[in-house]
């Protein structure tokens, strides 16, 4: 997960919006009004950890051209939603789910008047639906490179690198800088200290957001979620592997699901990895993502036990 550049989105002019969270925190987002067939479902794009909203603007604009109203936003402590200095931010990873995604979802529902929206979650953006009290307002969850990031489900060499970075260097870095120096490790933007610490803890333990529940930091809706889930992950993704994807889906036992493991060469690409799905250079993947958005990917109800 390196170099999440903003996809050359400077020429786009979406509407800036402010989202109000239940705890009073204000988030900054942008709304892309639908063009063409305006009857298509609204889409909420929730970013990956340490990735600014501008990275998704080209894809959001493309979806808007397909008739979808689209909202993209920054979590607290990131990008346009960072208030003051990063070292002063008290944002927590758990708050990105239980507060920030909740507020973004509610804003899009009110703006469009829709009964439900589609959540396109990139990595962490798809990992926290079990923390959302309004999860039933999500018609489908399209998880792109979505998994728990569990170290135990990664290739050994990459797992050692990730563990060294998130469990050793990030905690040490926060002591000296007051924030998590994840950019130095090639893990996207620098993060608020508590976000960086929780990220490492959750990846080490497996089960991702269920760790917030066990720690008493959030209400637990995992078993109640029945939203259909489609997870797309690349064959060359070191983070979202078959094992870490399964680790995510096991936390949502009642949700119908489908998993698509995508080979870059099948789409005329050399690589996809964890980030490249949303780059303008990888537009060949976007029709596949939209098939999942509009419900054209069949899902199966999990068999108990």
PDB file of C-alpha atoms in Angstrom:
ATOM      1  CA  UNK A   1       0.000   0.000   0.000  1.00  0.00           C
ATOM      2  CA  UNK A   2       2.092   2.882  -1.278  1.00  0.00           C
ATOM      3  CA  UNK A   3       1.711   6.237  -2.991  1.00  0.00           C
ATOM      4  CA  UNK A   4      -2.067   6.900  -2.929  1.00  0.00           C
ATOM      5  CA  UNK A   5      -1.791   9.910  -5.222  1.00  0.00           C
ATOM      6  CA  UNK A   6      -4.927  11.975  -5.947  1.00  0.00           C
ATOM      7  CA  UNK A   7      -5.653  10.498  -9.405  1.00  0.00           C
ATOM      8  CA  UNK A   8      -5.171  13.819 -11.213  1.00  0.00           C
ATOM      9  CA  UNK A   9      -8.554  14.995  -9.917  1.00  0.00           C
ATOM     10  CA  UNK A  10      -7.789  18.734  -9.846  1.00  0.00           C
ATOM     11  CA  UNK A  11      -9.994  19.431 -12.873  1.00  0.00           C
ATOM     12  CA  UNK A  12     -13.128  17.997 -11.235  1.00  0.00           C
ATOM     13  CA  UNK A  13     -15.564  20.299  -9.443  1.00  0.00           C
ATOM     14  CA  UNK A  14     -17.851  18.287  -7.156  1.00  0.00           C
ATOM     15  CA  UNK A  15     -19.946  20.063  -4.524  1.00  0.00           C
ATOM     16  CA  UNK A  16     -18.162  20.461  -1.177  1.00  0.00           C
ATOM     17  CA  UNK A  17     -20.267  19.318   1.792  1.00  0.00           C
ATOM     18  CA  UNK A  18     -19.927  19.229   5.571  1.00  0.00           C
ATOM     19  CA  UNK A  19     -21.043  16.178   7.518  1.00  0.00           C
ATOM     20  CA  UNK A  20     -22.062  16.400  11.175  1.00  0.00           C
ATOM     21  CA  UNK A  21     -21.210  13.440  13.418  1.00  0.00           C
ATOM     22  CA  UNK A  22     -23.157  12.554  16.555  1.00  0.00           C
ATOM     23  CA  UNK A  23     -20.278  13.681  18.788  1.00  0.00           C
ATOM     24  CA  UNK A  24     -20.109  17.135  17.148  1.00  0.00           C
ATOM     25  CA  UNK A  25     -17.148  16.365  14.885  1.00  0.00           C
ATOM     26  CA  UNK A  26     -17.401  17.923  11.404  1.00  0.00           C
ATOM     27  CA  UNK A  27     -16.173  16.048   8.355  1.00  0.00           C
ATOM     28  CA  UNK A  28     -15.511  17.368   4.877  1.00  0.00           C
ATOM     29  CA  UNK A  29     -16.746  15.546   1.811  1.00  0.00           C
ATOM     30  CA  UNK A  30     -17.702  16.093  -1.816  1.00  0.00           C
ATOM     31  CA  UNK A  31     -20.893  15.189  -3.629  1.00  0.00           C
ATOM     32  CA  UNK A  32     -21.015  14.168  -7.275  1.00  0.00           C
ATOM     33  CA  UNK A  33     -24.494  14.734  -8.698  1.00  0.00           C
ATOM     34  CA  UNK A  34     -25.820  12.007 -10.976  1.00  0.00           C
ATOM     35  CA  UNK A  35     -25.781  12.541 -14.709  1.00  0.00           C
ATOM     36  CA  UNK A  36     -27.862  10.654 -17.230  1.00  0.00           C
ATOM     37  CA  UNK A  37     -30.180   8.068 -15.665  1.00  0.00           C
ATOM     38  CA  UNK A  38     -30.668   9.620 -12.242  1.00  0.00           C
ATOM     39  CA  UNK A  39     -32.618   6.590 -10.993  1.00  0.00           C
ATOM     40  CA  UNK A  40     -29.435   4.626 -10.204  1.00  0.00           C
ATOM     41  CA  UNK A  41     -28.727   3.918  -6.532  1.00  0.00           C
ATOM     42  CA  UNK A  42     -26.749   6.447  -4.484  1.00  0.00           C
ATOM     43  CA  UNK A  43     -23.200   5.362  -3.678  1.00  0.00           C
ATOM     44  CA  UNK A  44     -21.140   6.170  -0.600  1.00  0.00           C
ATOM     45  CA  UNK A  45     -17.394   5.716  -1.106  1.00  0.00           C
ATOM     46  CA  UNK A  46     -15.557   5.086   2.159  1.00  0.00           C
ATOM     47  CA  UNK A  47     -11.770   5.370   1.855  1.00  0.00           C
ATOM     48  CA  UNK A  48      -8.986   3.054   2.904  1.00  0.00           C
ATOM     49  CA  UNK A  49      -6.805   3.877   5.907  1.00  0.00           C
ATOM     50  CA  UNK A  50      -4.542   6.838   5.190  1.00  0.00           C
ATOM     51  CA  UNK A  51      -6.038   7.587   1.749  1.00  0.00           C
ATOM     52  CA  UNK A  52      -7.528  10.998   1.020  1.00  0.00           C
ATOM     53  CA  UNK A  53     -10.876  11.399  -0.684  1.00  0.00           C
ATOM     54  CA  UNK A  54      -9.393  12.972  -3.833  1.00  0.00           C
ATOM     55  CA  UNK A  55      -7.904   9.587  -4.720  1.00  0.00           C
ATOM     56  CA  UNK A  56     -11.438   8.376  -5.475  1.00  0.00           C
ATOM     57  CA  UNK A  57     -12.733  11.406  -7.359  1.00  0.00           C
ATOM     58  CA  UNK A  58     -12.167  10.083 -10.877  1.00  0.00           C
ATOM     59  CA  UNK A  59     -14.023   6.884 -10.058  1.00  0.00           C
ATOM     60  CA  UNK A  60     -16.773   8.857  -8.298  1.00  0.00           C
ATOM     61  CA  UNK A  61     -17.163  11.100 -11.333  1.00  0.00           C
ATOM     62  CA  UNK A  62     -17.359   8.042 -13.592  1.00  0.00           C
ATOM     63  CA  UNK A  63     -20.075   6.529 -11.391  1.00  0.00           C
ATOM     64  CA  UNK A  64     -21.970   9.822 -11.476  1.00  0.00           C
ATOM     65  CA  UNK A  65     -21.833   9.600 -15.258  1.00  0.00           C
ATOM     66  CA  UNK A  66     -23.527   6.203 -14.955  1.00  0.00           C
ATOM     67  CA  UNK A  67     -26.422   7.826 -13.081  1.00  0.00           C
ATOM     68  CA  UNK A  68     -25.308   7.332  -9.466  1.00  0.00           C
ATOM     69  CA  UNK A  69     -25.262  10.211  -6.958  1.00  0.00           C
ATOM     70  CA  UNK A  70     -21.965   9.737  -5.110  1.00  0.00           C
ATOM     71  CA  UNK A  71     -20.562  10.988  -1.807  1.00  0.00           C
ATOM     72  CA  UNK A  72     -16.859  10.770  -0.926  1.00  0.00           C
ATOM     73  CA  UNK A  73     -15.434  12.038   2.366  1.00  0.00           C
ATOM     74  CA  UNK A  74     -12.408  12.128   4.652  1.00  0.00           C
ATOM     75  CA  UNK A  75     -12.487  10.504   8.075  1.00  0.00           C
ATOM     76  CA  UNK A  76     -11.661  12.614  11.120  1.00  0.00           C
ATOM     77  CA  UNK A  77      -7.946  13.322  11.372  1.00  0.00           C
ATOM     78  CA  UNK A  78      -7.379  12.793   7.622  1.00  0.00           C
ATOM     79  CA  UNK A  79      -7.174  15.135   4.632  1.00  0.00           C
ATOM     80  CA  UNK A  80      -9.783  17.885   4.607  1.00  0.00           C
ATOM     81  CA  UNK A  81     -11.326  16.591   7.841  1.00  0.00           C
ATOM     82  CA  UNK A  82      -8.155  17.198   9.855  1.00  0.00           C
ATOM     83  CA  UNK A  83      -8.694  20.090  12.251  1.00  0.00           C
ATOM     84  CA  UNK A  84      -5.539  21.634  13.693  1.00  0.00           C
ATOM     85  CA  UNK A  85      -2.293  19.700  13.804  1.00  0.00           C
ATOM     86  CA  UNK A  86      -2.097  15.958  13.298  1.00  0.00           C
ATOM     87  CA  UNK A  87      -0.285  15.552  16.611  1.00  0.00           C
ATOM     88  CA  UNK A  88      -3.263  17.138  18.403  1.00  0.00           C
ATOM     89  CA  UNK A  89      -5.849  14.857  16.784  1.00  0.00           C
ATOM     90  CA  UNK A  90      -7.642  12.507  19.184  1.00  0.00           C
ATOM     91  CA  UNK A  91      -9.295  10.523  16.382  1.00  0.00           C
ATOM     92  CA  UNK A  92      -9.595   6.777  16.860  1.00  0.00           C
ATOM     93  CA  UNK A  93      -9.991   4.099  14.219  1.00  0.00           C
ATOM     94  CA  UNK A  94     -13.182   2.872  15.887  1.00  0.00           C
ATOM     95  CA  UNK A  95     -14.701   6.344  15.443  1.00  0.00           C
ATOM     96  CA  UNK A  96     -14.260   6.115  11.673  1.00  0.00           C
ATOM     97  CA  UNK A  97     -16.873   3.366  11.724  1.00  0.00           C
ATOM     98  CA  UNK A  98     -19.269   4.051  14.577  1.00  0.00           C
ATOM     99  CA  UNK A  99     -19.436   7.820  13.985  1.00  0.00           C
ATOM    100  CA  UNK A 100     -17.947   8.953  10.651  1.00  0.00           C
ATOM    101  CA  UNK A 101     -19.432   6.341   8.323  1.00  0.00           C
ATOM    102  CA  UNK A 102     -22.750   6.639  10.148  1.00  0.00           C
ATOM    103  CA  UNK A 103     -22.842  10.395   9.511  1.00  0.00           C
ATOM    104  CA  UNK A 104     -21.817  10.062   5.859  1.00  0.00           C
ATOM    105  CA  UNK A 105     -24.459   7.408   5.236  1.00  0.00           C
ATOM    106  CA  UNK A 106     -27.153   9.513   6.894  1.00  0.00           C
ATOM    107  CA  UNK A 107     -26.201  12.622   4.905  1.00  0.00           C
ATOM    108  CA  UNK A 108     -26.429  10.774   1.590  1.00  0.00           C
ATOM    109  CA  UNK A 109     -29.797   9.265   2.494  1.00  0.00           C
ATOM    110  CA  UNK A 110     -31.172  12.700   3.347  1.00  0.00           C
ATOM    111  CA  UNK A 111     -29.665  14.370   0.287  1.00  0.00           C
ATOM    112  CA  UNK A 112     -31.055  11.812  -2.172  1.00  0.00           C
ATOM    113  CA  UNK A 113     -34.252  10.781  -0.382  1.00  0.00           C
ATOM    114  CA  UNK A 114     -33.321   7.147  -1.022  1.00  0.00           C
ATOM    115  CA  UNK A 115     -34.338   4.330   1.285  1.00  0.00           C
ATOM    116  CA  UNK A 116     -30.910   2.706   0.977  1.00  0.00           C
ATOM    117  CA  UNK A 117     -27.500   3.367  -0.562  1.00  0.00           C
ATOM    118  CA  UNK A 118     -24.671   1.193  -1.841  1.00  0.00           C
ATOM    119  CA  UNK A 119     -21.468   1.342   0.192  1.00  0.00           C
ATOM    120  CA  UNK A 120     -18.276   1.012  -1.838  1.00  0.00           C
ATOM    121  CA  UNK A 121     -15.683   0.478   0.848  1.00  0.00           C
ATOM    122  CA  UNK A 122     -11.993   0.393   0.005  1.00  0.00           C
ATOM    123  CA  UNK A 123     -10.072  -1.734   2.501  1.00  0.00           C
ATOM    124  CA  UNK A 124     -10.941  -0.213   5.922  1.00  0.00           C
ATOM    125  CA  UNK A 125     -13.967   1.434   4.344  1.00  0.00           C
ATOM    126  CA  UNK A 126     -15.605  -2.001   4.102  1.00  0.00           C
ATOM    127  CA  UNK A 127     -14.353  -3.445   7.377  1.00  0.00           C
ATOM    128  CA  UNK A 128     -16.537  -1.651   9.906  1.00  0.00           C
ATOM    129  CA  UNK A 129     -20.157  -2.211   8.844  1.00  0.00           C
ATOM    130  CA  UNK A 130     -20.627  -4.211  12.056  1.00  0.00           C
ATOM    131  CA  UNK A 131     -20.155  -0.981  14.047  1.00  0.00           C
ATOM    132  CA  UNK A 132     -22.881   0.979  12.204  1.00  0.00           C
ATOM    133  CA  UNK A 133     -26.272   1.233  13.949  1.00  0.00           C
ATOM    134  CA  UNK A 134     -27.802   2.274  10.600  1.00  0.00           C
ATOM    135  CA  UNK A 135     -26.307  -0.690   8.697  1.00  0.00           C
ATOM    136  CA  UNK A 136     -29.767  -1.720   7.465  1.00  0.00           C
ATOM    137  CA  UNK A 137     -29.786   1.383   5.249  1.00  0.00           C
ATOM    138  CA  UNK A 138     -26.983  -0.150   3.175  1.00  0.00           C
ATOM    139  CA  UNK A 139     -28.448  -2.045   0.213  1.00  0.00           C
ATOM    140  CA  UNK A 140     -25.141  -3.682  -0.731  1.00  0.00           C
ATOM    141  CA  UNK A 141     -21.571  -3.564   0.471  1.00  0.00           C
ATOM    142  CA  UNK A 142     -18.976  -3.660  -2.285  1.00  0.00           C
ATOM    143  CA  UNK A 143     -15.697  -4.320  -0.520  1.00  0.00           C
ATOM    144  CA  UNK A 144     -12.717  -3.469  -2.704  1.00  0.00           C
ATOM    145  CA  UNK A 145      -9.462  -4.991  -1.419  1.00  0.00           C
ATOM    146  CA  UNK A 146     -11.473  -5.617   1.740  1.00  0.00           C
ATOM    147  CA  UNK A 147     -10.255  -7.937   4.471  1.00  0.00           C
ATOM    148  CA  UNK A 148      -9.172  -7.766   8.100  1.00  0.00           C
ATOM    149  CA  UNK A 149      -5.523  -7.252   7.208  1.00  0.00           C
ATOM    150  CA  UNK A 150      -4.780 -10.035   9.694  1.00  0.00           C
ATOM    151  CA  UNK A 151      -1.047 -10.669   9.814  1.00  0.00           C
ATOM    152  CA  UNK A 152      -1.670 -14.393  10.231  1.00  0.00           C
ATOM    153  CA  UNK A 153      -3.364 -14.564   6.842  1.00  0.00           C
ATOM    154  CA  UNK A 154      -0.587 -12.890   4.849  1.00  0.00           C
ATOM    155  CA  UNK A 155       2.487 -14.317   3.158  1.00  0.00           C
ATOM    156  CA  UNK A 156       5.170 -14.691   5.819  1.00  0.00           C
ATOM    157  CA  UNK A 157       7.591 -12.153   4.340  1.00  0.00           C
ATOM    158  CA  UNK A 158       4.929  -9.459   3.970  1.00  0.00           C
ATOM    159  CA  UNK A 159       3.421 -10.291   7.366  1.00  0.00           C
ATOM    160  CA  UNK A 160       6.790  -9.756   9.043  1.00  0.00           C
ATOM    161  CA  UNK A 161       7.196  -6.421   7.261  1.00  0.00           C
ATOM    162  CA  UNK A 162       3.677  -5.304   8.211  1.00  0.00           C
ATOM    163  CA  UNK A 163       4.069  -6.432  11.807  1.00  0.00           C
ATOM    164  CA  UNK A 164       7.424  -4.634  12.101  1.00  0.00           C
ATOM    165  CA  UNK A 165       5.894  -1.428  10.765  1.00  0.00           C
ATOM    166  CA  UNK A 166       2.556  -1.363  12.553  1.00  0.00           C
ATOM    167  CA  UNK A 167       3.480  -3.031  15.836  1.00  0.00           C
ATOM    168  CA  UNK A 168       6.974  -1.602  16.372  1.00  0.00           C
ATOM    169  CA  UNK A 169       7.790   1.436  14.248  1.00  0.00           C
ATOM    170  CA  UNK A 170       4.380   3.113  14.476  1.00  0.00           C
ATOM    171  CA  UNK A 171       4.170   2.983  18.309  1.00  0.00           C
ATOM    172  CA  UNK A 172       7.761   4.193  18.593  1.00  0.00           C
ATOM    173  CA  UNK A 173       7.130   6.942  16.044  1.00  0.00           C
ATOM    174  CA  UNK A 174       4.082   8.229  17.899  1.00  0.00           C
ATOM    175  CA  UNK A 175       6.172   8.703  21.042  1.00  0.00           C
ATOM    176  CA  UNK A 176       8.543  11.049  19.223  1.00  0.00           C
ATOM    177  CA  UNK A 177       6.213  12.787  16.763  1.00  0.00           C
ATOM    178  CA  UNK A 178       2.834  12.673  18.450  1.00  0.00           C
ATOM    179  CA  UNK A 179       1.285  11.009  15.400  1.00  0.00           C
ATOM    180  CA  UNK A 180       1.725   7.734  13.506  1.00  0.00           C
ATOM    181  CA  UNK A 181       4.431   8.217  10.793  1.00  0.00           C
ATOM    182  CA  UNK A 182       2.821   5.753   8.390  1.00  0.00           C
ATOM    183  CA  UNK A 183       3.808   7.743   5.287  1.00  0.00           C
ATOM    184  CA  UNK A 184       7.452   6.959   6.034  1.00  0.00           C
ATOM    185  CA  UNK A 185       6.518   3.270   5.994  1.00  0.00           C
ATOM    186  CA  UNK A 186       4.675   3.525   2.666  1.00  0.00           C
ATOM    187  CA  UNK A 187       1.271   3.092   4.322  1.00  0.00           C
ATOM    188  CA  UNK A 188      -0.530   6.146   2.980  1.00  0.00           C
ATOM    189  CA  UNK A 189      -0.969   9.431   4.841  1.00  0.00           C
ATOM    190  CA  UNK A 190       0.401   9.935   8.327  1.00  0.00           C
ATOM    191  CA  UNK A 191      -2.303   9.079  10.864  1.00  0.00           C
ATOM    192  CA  UNK A 192      -3.518  10.292  14.241  1.00  0.00           C
ATOM    193  CA  UNK A 193      -1.667   8.406  16.962  1.00  0.00           C
ATOM    194  CA  UNK A 194      -4.645   6.411  18.228  1.00  0.00           C
ATOM    195  CA  UNK A 195      -5.679   5.431  14.701  1.00  0.00           C
ATOM    196  CA  UNK A 196      -2.197   4.070  14.030  1.00  0.00           C
ATOM    197  CA  UNK A 197      -2.097   2.124  17.288  1.00  0.00           C
ATOM    198  CA  UNK A 198      -5.534   0.560  16.825  1.00  0.00           C
ATOM    199  CA  UNK A 199      -4.735  -0.345  13.222  1.00  0.00           C
ATOM    200  CA  UNK A 200      -1.740  -2.392  14.339  1.00  0.00           C
ATOM    201  CA  UNK A 201      -3.616  -3.980  17.235  1.00  0.00           C
ATOM    202  CA  UNK A 202      -6.568  -5.034  15.094  1.00  0.00           C
ATOM    203  CA  UNK A 203      -4.406  -6.471  12.310  1.00  0.00           C
ATOM    204  CA  UNK A 204      -2.397  -8.465  14.821  1.00  0.00           C
ATOM    205  CA  UNK A 205      -5.453  -9.945  16.507  1.00  0.00           C
ATOM    206  CA  UNK A 206      -7.572 -10.683  13.430  1.00  0.00           C
ATOM    207  CA  UNK A 207     -11.304 -10.018  13.261  1.00  0.00           C
ATOM    208  CA  UNK A 208     -10.644  -6.284  12.721  1.00  0.00           C
ATOM    209  CA  UNK A 209     -13.564  -4.210  14.108  1.00  0.00           C
ATOM    210  CA  UNK A 210     -14.661  -7.009  16.445  1.00  0.00           C
ATOM    211  CA  UNK A 211     -11.656  -5.972  18.522  1.00  0.00           C
ATOM    212  CA  UNK A 212     -13.350  -2.633  19.187  1.00  0.00           C
ATOM    213  CA  UNK A 213     -16.395  -4.497  20.470  1.00  0.00           C
ATOM    214  CA  UNK A 214     -14.320  -6.742  22.746  1.00  0.00           C
ATOM    215  CA  UNK A 215     -12.584  -3.671  24.150  1.00  0.00           C
ATOM    216  CA  UNK A 216     -15.937  -2.054  24.955  1.00  0.00           C
ATOM    217  CA  UNK A 217     -15.382   0.817  22.508  1.00  0.00           C
ATOM    218  CA  UNK A 218     -18.436   0.265  20.305  1.00  0.00           C
ATOM    219  CA  UNK A 219     -21.805  -1.437  20.101  1.00  0.00           C
ATOM    220  CA  UNK A 220     -21.828  -4.740  18.236  1.00  0.00           C
ATOM    221  CA  UNK A 221     -24.027  -5.186  15.147  1.00  0.00           C
ATOM    222  CA  UNK A 222     -21.966  -7.838  13.358  1.00  0.00           C
ATOM    223  CA  UNK A 223     -24.414 -10.689  13.871  1.00  0.00           C
ATOM    224  CA  UNK A 224     -27.364  -8.500  12.849  1.00  0.00           C
ATOM    225  CA  UNK A 225     -25.945  -7.376   9.505  1.00  0.00           C
ATOM    226  CA  UNK A 226     -27.730  -9.011   6.583  1.00  0.00           C
ATOM    227  CA  UNK A 227     -26.482  -6.709   3.875  1.00  0.00           C
ATOM    228  CA  UNK A 228     -25.304  -8.595   0.767  1.00  0.00           C
ATOM    229  CA  UNK A 229     -21.517  -8.319   0.493  1.00  0.00           C
ATOM    230  CA  UNK A 230     -19.341  -8.603  -2.602  1.00  0.00           C
ATOM    231  CA  UNK A 231     -15.605  -8.593  -1.928  1.00  0.00           C
ATOM    232  CA  UNK A 232     -13.226  -7.999  -4.822  1.00  0.00           C
ATOM    233  CA  UNK A 233      -9.534  -8.535  -4.219  1.00  0.00           C
ATOM    234  CA  UNK A 234      -6.599  -8.824  -6.587  1.00  0.00           C
ATOM    235  CA  UNK A 235      -4.443 -11.874  -7.047  1.00  0.00           C
ATOM    236  CA  UNK A 236      -1.368  -9.704  -6.383  1.00  0.00           C
ATOM    237  CA  UNK A 237      -2.720  -8.017  -3.230  1.00  0.00           C
ATOM    238  CA  UNK A 238      -0.423  -8.707  -0.266  1.00  0.00           C
ATOM    239  CA  UNK A 239      -2.989  -7.458   2.262  1.00  0.00           C
ATOM    240  CA  UNK A 240      -6.372  -8.735   1.048  1.00  0.00           C
ATOM    241  CA  UNK A 241      -5.501 -12.405   0.610  1.00  0.00           C
ATOM    242  CA  UNK A 242      -7.999 -15.298   0.493  1.00  0.00           C
ATOM    243  CA  UNK A 243      -7.292 -15.933   4.185  1.00  0.00           C
ATOM    244  CA  UNK A 244      -7.736 -12.336   5.349  1.00  0.00           C
ATOM    245  CA  UNK A 245     -10.895 -11.974   3.238  1.00  0.00           C
ATOM    246  CA  UNK A 246     -12.356 -15.063   4.912  1.00  0.00           C
ATOM    247  CA  UNK A 247     -11.383 -13.601   8.281  1.00  0.00           C
ATOM    248  CA  UNK A 248     -13.531 -10.545   7.480  1.00  0.00           C
ATOM    249  CA  UNK A 249     -16.532 -12.492   6.209  1.00  0.00           C
ATOM    250  CA  UNK A 250     -16.594 -14.748   9.264  1.00  0.00           C
ATOM    251  CA  UNK A 251     -17.336 -11.651  11.386  1.00  0.00           C
ATOM    252  CA  UNK A 252     -20.582 -11.106   9.411  1.00  0.00           C
ATOM    253  CA  UNK A 253     -22.150 -14.571   9.578  1.00  0.00           C
ATOM    254  CA  UNK A 254     -25.666 -13.658   8.375  1.00  0.00           C
ATOM    255  CA  UNK A 255     -24.738 -11.682   5.256  1.00  0.00           C
ATOM    256  CA  UNK A 256     -25.093 -13.222   1.783  1.00  0.00           C
ATOM    257  CA  UNK A 257     -21.718 -12.945   0.121  1.00  0.00           C
ATOM    258  CA  UNK A 258     -19.598 -13.415  -2.960  1.00  0.00           C
ATOM    259  CA  UNK A 259     -15.835 -13.205  -3.325  1.00  0.00           C
ATOM    260  CA  UNK A 260     -14.142 -12.345  -6.605  1.00  0.00           C
ATOM    261  CA  UNK A 261     -10.381 -12.830  -6.860  1.00  0.00           C
ATOM    262  CA  UNK A 262      -9.272 -10.801  -9.860  1.00  0.00           C
ATOM    263  CA  UNK A 263      -6.258 -11.518 -12.053  1.00  0.00           C
ATOM    264  CA  UNK A 264      -4.648  -8.355 -13.468  1.00  0.00           C
ATOM    265  CA  UNK A 265      -3.886  -9.938 -16.843  1.00  0.00           C
ATOM    266  CA  UNK A 266      -7.571 -10.757 -17.372  1.00  0.00           C
ATOM    267  CA  UNK A 267      -8.147  -7.018 -17.617  1.00  0.00           C
ATOM    268  CA  UNK A 268      -5.058  -6.139 -19.634  1.00  0.00           C
ATOM    269  CA  UNK A 269      -3.163  -4.947 -16.544  1.00  0.00           C
ATOM    270  CA  UNK A 270       0.255  -5.772 -15.160  1.00  0.00           C
ATOM    271  CA  UNK A 271      -0.721  -5.206 -11.557  1.00  0.00           C
ATOM    272  CA  UNK A 272      -3.591  -4.133  -9.300  1.00  0.00           C
ATOM    273  CA  UNK A 273      -2.359  -4.683  -5.762  1.00  0.00           C
ATOM    274  CA  UNK A 274      -4.202  -3.052  -2.879  1.00  0.00           C
ATOM    275  CA  UNK A 275      -4.699   0.458  -4.258  1.00  0.00           C
ATOM    276  CA  UNK A 276      -4.814   0.550  -8.036  1.00  0.00           C
ATOM    277  CA  UNK A 277      -8.525  -0.261  -8.449  1.00  0.00           C
ATOM    278  CA  UNK A 278      -9.417   3.421  -8.356  1.00  0.00           C
ATOM    279  CA  UNK A 279      -6.620   4.876 -10.454  1.00  0.00           C
ATOM    280  CA  UNK A 280      -7.580   6.363 -13.797  1.00  0.00           C
ATOM    281  CA  UNK A 281      -4.976   4.062 -15.366  1.00  0.00           C
ATOM    282  CA  UNK A 282      -7.092   1.104 -14.183  1.00  0.00           C
ATOM    283  CA  UNK A 283     -10.460   2.130 -15.616  1.00  0.00           C
ATOM    284  CA  UNK A 284     -10.688  -1.326 -17.163  1.00  0.00           C
ATOM    285  CA  UNK A 285     -11.724  -2.524 -13.686  1.00  0.00           C
ATOM    286  CA  UNK A 286     -14.512   0.000 -13.172  1.00  0.00           C
ATOM    287  CA  UNK A 287     -17.247  -1.832 -15.117  1.00  0.00           C
ATOM    288  CA  UNK A 288     -16.601  -4.855 -12.897  1.00  0.00           C
ATOM    289  CA  UNK A 289     -16.997  -2.697  -9.796  1.00  0.00           C
ATOM    290  CA  UNK A 290     -20.244  -1.265 -11.146  1.00  0.00           C
ATOM    291  CA  UNK A 291     -21.600  -4.762 -11.765  1.00  0.00           C
ATOM    292  CA  UNK A 292     -21.209  -5.327  -8.043  1.00  0.00           C
ATOM    293  CA  UNK A 293     -22.724  -1.919  -7.254  1.00  0.00           C
ATOM    294  CA  UNK A 294     -25.911  -2.597  -9.243  1.00  0.00           C
ATOM    295  CA  UNK A 295     -26.322  -6.121  -7.898  1.00  0.00           C
ATOM    296  CA  UNK A 296     -25.274  -8.088 -10.970  1.00  0.00           C
ATOM    297  CA  UNK A 297     -22.892 -10.297  -8.972  1.00  0.00           C
ATOM    298  CA  UNK A 298     -24.753 -13.250  -7.455  1.00  0.00           C
ATOM    299  CA  UNK A 299     -24.365 -13.750  -3.720  1.00  0.00           C
ATOM    300  CA  UNK A 300     -24.916 -16.852  -1.611  1.00  0.00           C
ATOM    301  CA  UNK A 301     -26.400 -17.150   1.851  1.00  0.00           C
ATOM    302  CA  UNK A 302     -23.813 -18.710   4.175  1.00  0.00           C
ATOM    303  CA  UNK A 303     -24.571 -22.145   5.561  1.00  0.00           C
ATOM    304  CA  UNK A 304     -24.520 -22.185   9.400  1.00  0.00           C
ATOM    305  CA  UNK A 305     -21.684 -24.160  10.929  1.00  0.00           C
TER     306      UNK A 305
END
